[in-house]
Structure formats: C-alpha cells, structure tokens
C-alpha positions as a LaTeX table, in Angstrom:
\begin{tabular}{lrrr}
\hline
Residue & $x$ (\AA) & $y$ (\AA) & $z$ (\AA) \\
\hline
Unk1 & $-7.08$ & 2.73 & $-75.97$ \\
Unk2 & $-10.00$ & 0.46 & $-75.47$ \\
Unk3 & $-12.31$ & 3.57 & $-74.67$ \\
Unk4 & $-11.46$ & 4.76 & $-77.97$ \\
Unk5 & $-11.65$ & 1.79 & $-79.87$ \\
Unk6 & $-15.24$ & 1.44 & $-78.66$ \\
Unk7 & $-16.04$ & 5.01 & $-79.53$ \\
Unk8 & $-14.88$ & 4.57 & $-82.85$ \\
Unk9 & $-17.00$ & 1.53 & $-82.89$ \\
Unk10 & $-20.16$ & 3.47 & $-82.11$ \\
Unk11 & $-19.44$ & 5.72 & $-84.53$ \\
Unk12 & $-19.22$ & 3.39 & $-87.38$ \\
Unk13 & $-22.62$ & 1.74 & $-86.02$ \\
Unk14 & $-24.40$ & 5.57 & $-85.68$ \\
Unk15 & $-22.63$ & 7.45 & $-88.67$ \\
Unk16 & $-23.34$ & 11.16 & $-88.04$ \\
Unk17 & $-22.92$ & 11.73 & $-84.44$ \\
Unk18 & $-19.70$ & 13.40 & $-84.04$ \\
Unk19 & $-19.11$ & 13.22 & $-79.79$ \\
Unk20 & $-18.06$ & 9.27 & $-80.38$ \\
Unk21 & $-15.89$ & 9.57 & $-83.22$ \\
Unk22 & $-14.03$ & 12.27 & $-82.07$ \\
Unk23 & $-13.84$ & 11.40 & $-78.60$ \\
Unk24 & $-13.05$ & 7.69 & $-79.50$ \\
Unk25 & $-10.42$ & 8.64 & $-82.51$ \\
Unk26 & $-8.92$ & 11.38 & $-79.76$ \\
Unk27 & $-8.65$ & 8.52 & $-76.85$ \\
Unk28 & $-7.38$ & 5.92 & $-79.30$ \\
Unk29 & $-4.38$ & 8.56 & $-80.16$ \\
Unk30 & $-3.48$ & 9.49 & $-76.56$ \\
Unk31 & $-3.21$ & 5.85 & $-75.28$ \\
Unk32 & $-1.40$ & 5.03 & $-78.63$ \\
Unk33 & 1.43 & 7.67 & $-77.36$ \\
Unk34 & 1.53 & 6.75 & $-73.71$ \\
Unk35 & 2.83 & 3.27 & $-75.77$ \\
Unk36 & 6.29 & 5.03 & $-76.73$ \\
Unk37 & 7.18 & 5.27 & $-73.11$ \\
Unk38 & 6.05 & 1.64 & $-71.83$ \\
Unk39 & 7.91 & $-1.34$ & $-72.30$ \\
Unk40 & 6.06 & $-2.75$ & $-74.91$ \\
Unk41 & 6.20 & $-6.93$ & $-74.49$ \\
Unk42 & 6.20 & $-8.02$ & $-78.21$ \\
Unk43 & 4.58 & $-11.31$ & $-76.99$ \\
Unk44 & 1.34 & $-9.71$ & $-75.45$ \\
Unk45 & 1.04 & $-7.50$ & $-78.84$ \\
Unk46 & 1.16 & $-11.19$ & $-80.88$ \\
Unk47 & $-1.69$ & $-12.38$ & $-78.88$ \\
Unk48 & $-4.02$ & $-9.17$ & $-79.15$ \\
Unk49 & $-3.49$ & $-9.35$ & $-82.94$ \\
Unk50 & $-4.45$ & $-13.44$ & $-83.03$ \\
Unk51 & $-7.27$ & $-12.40$ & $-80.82$ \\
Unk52 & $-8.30$ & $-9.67$ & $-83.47$ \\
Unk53 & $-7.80$ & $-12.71$ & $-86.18$ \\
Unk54 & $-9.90$ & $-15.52$ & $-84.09$ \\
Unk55 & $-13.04$ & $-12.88$ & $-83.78$ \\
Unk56 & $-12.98$ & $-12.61$ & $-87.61$ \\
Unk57 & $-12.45$ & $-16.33$ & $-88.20$ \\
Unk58 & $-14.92$ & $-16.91$ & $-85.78$ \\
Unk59 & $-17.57$ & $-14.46$ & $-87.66$ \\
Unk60 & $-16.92$ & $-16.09$ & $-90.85$ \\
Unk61 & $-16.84$ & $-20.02$ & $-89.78$ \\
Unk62 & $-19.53$ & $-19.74$ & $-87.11$ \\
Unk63 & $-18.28$ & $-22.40$ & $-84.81$ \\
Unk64 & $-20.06$ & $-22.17$ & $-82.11$ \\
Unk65 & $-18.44$ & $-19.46$ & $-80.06$ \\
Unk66 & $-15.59$ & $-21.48$ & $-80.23$ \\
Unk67 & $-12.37$ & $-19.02$ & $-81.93$ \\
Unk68 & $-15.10$ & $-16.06$ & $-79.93$ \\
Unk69 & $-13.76$ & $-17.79$ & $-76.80$ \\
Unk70 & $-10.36$ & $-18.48$ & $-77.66$ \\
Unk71 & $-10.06$ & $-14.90$ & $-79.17$ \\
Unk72 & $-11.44$ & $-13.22$ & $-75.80$ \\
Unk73 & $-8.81$ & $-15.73$ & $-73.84$ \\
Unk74 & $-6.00$ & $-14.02$ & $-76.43$ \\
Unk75 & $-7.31$ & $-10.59$ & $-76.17$ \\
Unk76 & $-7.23$ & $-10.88$ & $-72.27$ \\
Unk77 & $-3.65$ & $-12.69$ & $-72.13$ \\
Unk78 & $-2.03$ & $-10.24$ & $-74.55$ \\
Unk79 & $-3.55$ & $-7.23$ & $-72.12$ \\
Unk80 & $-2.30$ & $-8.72$ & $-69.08$ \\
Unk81 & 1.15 & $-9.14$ & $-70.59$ \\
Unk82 & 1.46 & $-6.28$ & $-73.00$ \\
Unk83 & 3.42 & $-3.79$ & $-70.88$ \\
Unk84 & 6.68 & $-5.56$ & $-69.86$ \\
Unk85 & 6.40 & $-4.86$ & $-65.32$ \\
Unk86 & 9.75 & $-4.82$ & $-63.84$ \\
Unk87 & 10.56 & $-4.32$ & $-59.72$ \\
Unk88 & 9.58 & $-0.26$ & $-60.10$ \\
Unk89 & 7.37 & $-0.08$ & $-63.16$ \\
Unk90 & 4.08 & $-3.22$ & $-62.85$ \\
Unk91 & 2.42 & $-4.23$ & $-65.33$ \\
Unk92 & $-1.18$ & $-4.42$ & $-66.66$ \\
Unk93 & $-3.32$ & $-6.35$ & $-63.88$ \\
Unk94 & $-5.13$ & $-9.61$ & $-64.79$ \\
Unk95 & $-8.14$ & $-7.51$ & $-63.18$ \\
Unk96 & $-7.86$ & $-5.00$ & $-65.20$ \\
Unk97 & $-7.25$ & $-6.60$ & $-68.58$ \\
Unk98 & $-10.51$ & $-8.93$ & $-67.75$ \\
Unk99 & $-12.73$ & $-5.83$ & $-67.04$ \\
Unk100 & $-11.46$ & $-4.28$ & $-70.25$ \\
Unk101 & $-11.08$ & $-7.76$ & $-71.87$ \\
Unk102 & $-14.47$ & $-9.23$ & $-71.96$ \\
Unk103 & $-16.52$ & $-6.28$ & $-72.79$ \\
Unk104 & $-14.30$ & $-4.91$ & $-75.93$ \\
Unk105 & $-14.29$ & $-8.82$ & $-76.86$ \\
Unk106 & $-18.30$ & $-8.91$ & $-76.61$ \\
Unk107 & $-18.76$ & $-5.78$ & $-78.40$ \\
Unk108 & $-16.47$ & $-6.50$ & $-81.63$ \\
Unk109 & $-17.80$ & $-10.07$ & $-81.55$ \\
Unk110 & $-21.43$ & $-8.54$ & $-81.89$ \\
Unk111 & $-20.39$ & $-5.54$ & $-84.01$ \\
Unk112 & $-17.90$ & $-8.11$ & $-86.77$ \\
Unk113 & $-21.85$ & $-10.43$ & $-86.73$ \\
Unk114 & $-24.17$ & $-7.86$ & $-87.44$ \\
Unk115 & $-21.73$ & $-6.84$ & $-90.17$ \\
Unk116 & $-21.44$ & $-10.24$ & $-91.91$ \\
Unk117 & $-25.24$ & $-10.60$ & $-91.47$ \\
Unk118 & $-25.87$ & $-7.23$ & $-93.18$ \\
Unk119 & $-23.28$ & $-8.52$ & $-96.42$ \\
Unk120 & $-24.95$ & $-11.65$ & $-96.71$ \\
Unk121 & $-28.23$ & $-10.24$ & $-97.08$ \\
Unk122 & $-27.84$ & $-7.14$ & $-99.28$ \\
Unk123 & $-30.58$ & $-6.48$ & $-101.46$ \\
Unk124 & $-30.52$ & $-6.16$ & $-104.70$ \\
Unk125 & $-32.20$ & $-2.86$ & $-106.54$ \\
Unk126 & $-33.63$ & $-2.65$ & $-109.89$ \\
Unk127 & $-32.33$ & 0.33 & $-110.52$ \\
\hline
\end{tabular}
C-alpha cells in the first residue's frame, strides 16, 4: 500500500507519465484487498489517520517540525499495530513499519510543503 501511495504521489508531482499512476493506483488496490483478510486493529487505523491530520496541520501552522514529528511517530505506531498478530498469524514488525514509516512520512511532508508554497504564491494573470 505504501508503494502505491508513493506512486500515486509521483504521479500527481509529474502529470503525464502513466508507469507511476498506474502502477501506484494498481499497488494501492491490491494491498487495499489483502486488508479484508487481516485482522484489521481499529486502534493502529486511528493513529495512521491522526498521522495523515498532524502532516497537514503541520504544513499549515509551520511549527517547527513539530506535528511533522509527532505525525511520523503516529504513522509508524499505527503501522506497527495495524494488523491485529495473534500466536499463528504476527503482526507488522516495528522494523518494518520504520523502514516504510519514515520515508512515506518524509515524502508527504515534502510533497503537502511544496503544495502550500505553490497556493500561496499563485500569480495572478491579466488576462
């Protein structure tokens, strides 16, 4: 899911190219189905959406990289416990949700700045 939500990403940077859209929009489906048959821990799918909110709080109040951090701590939390592990099925690794964690949190931190930088300085035309 995070491979497509970064190739969906680069395709709304790049408009045009089809390989990331499609391959992004096709990966985001496919891990979005493998969901139905995984435990699902409401609690880790909380934090992931407050880390979502903190990145775009954090893009519009510019406090230092301080709801960034927190929202990259929520994001990584929520992966870690997002699939309910029992005795014969585990659960998401904390290795594995910080390797997937910090870059996706980077990225849509950088992506959600140049965006707010690009509405705050639109030009105005004469025409």
């Amino acid at each position: 899911m995070f491979a497509g939500a970064l190739g969906i990403y680069a395709e709304c940077v790049r408009p045009g190219r089809m390989v990331p859209g499609v391959a992004g929009g096709v990966s985001f489906l496919l891990g979005l189905s493998v969901f139905r048959f995984l435990p699902i821990n409401w609690w880790g799918a909380a934090s992931i959406a407050l880390a979502l909110g903190l990145f775009v709080l954090e893009v519009q109040f510019q406090l230092r990289g301080l709801l960034g951090t927190l929202g990259a701590a929520a994001l990584i939390a929520g992966a870690h416990c997002l699939v309910a592990g029992g005795p014969e099925q585990p659960g998401i690794s904390w290795d594995i949700a910080i390797g997937l964690g910090l870059p996706f949190s980077a990225v849509t931190l950088y992506l959600l700045t140049i965006a707010a930088r690009a509405r705050r300085n639109k030009r105005e035309t004469a025409i």
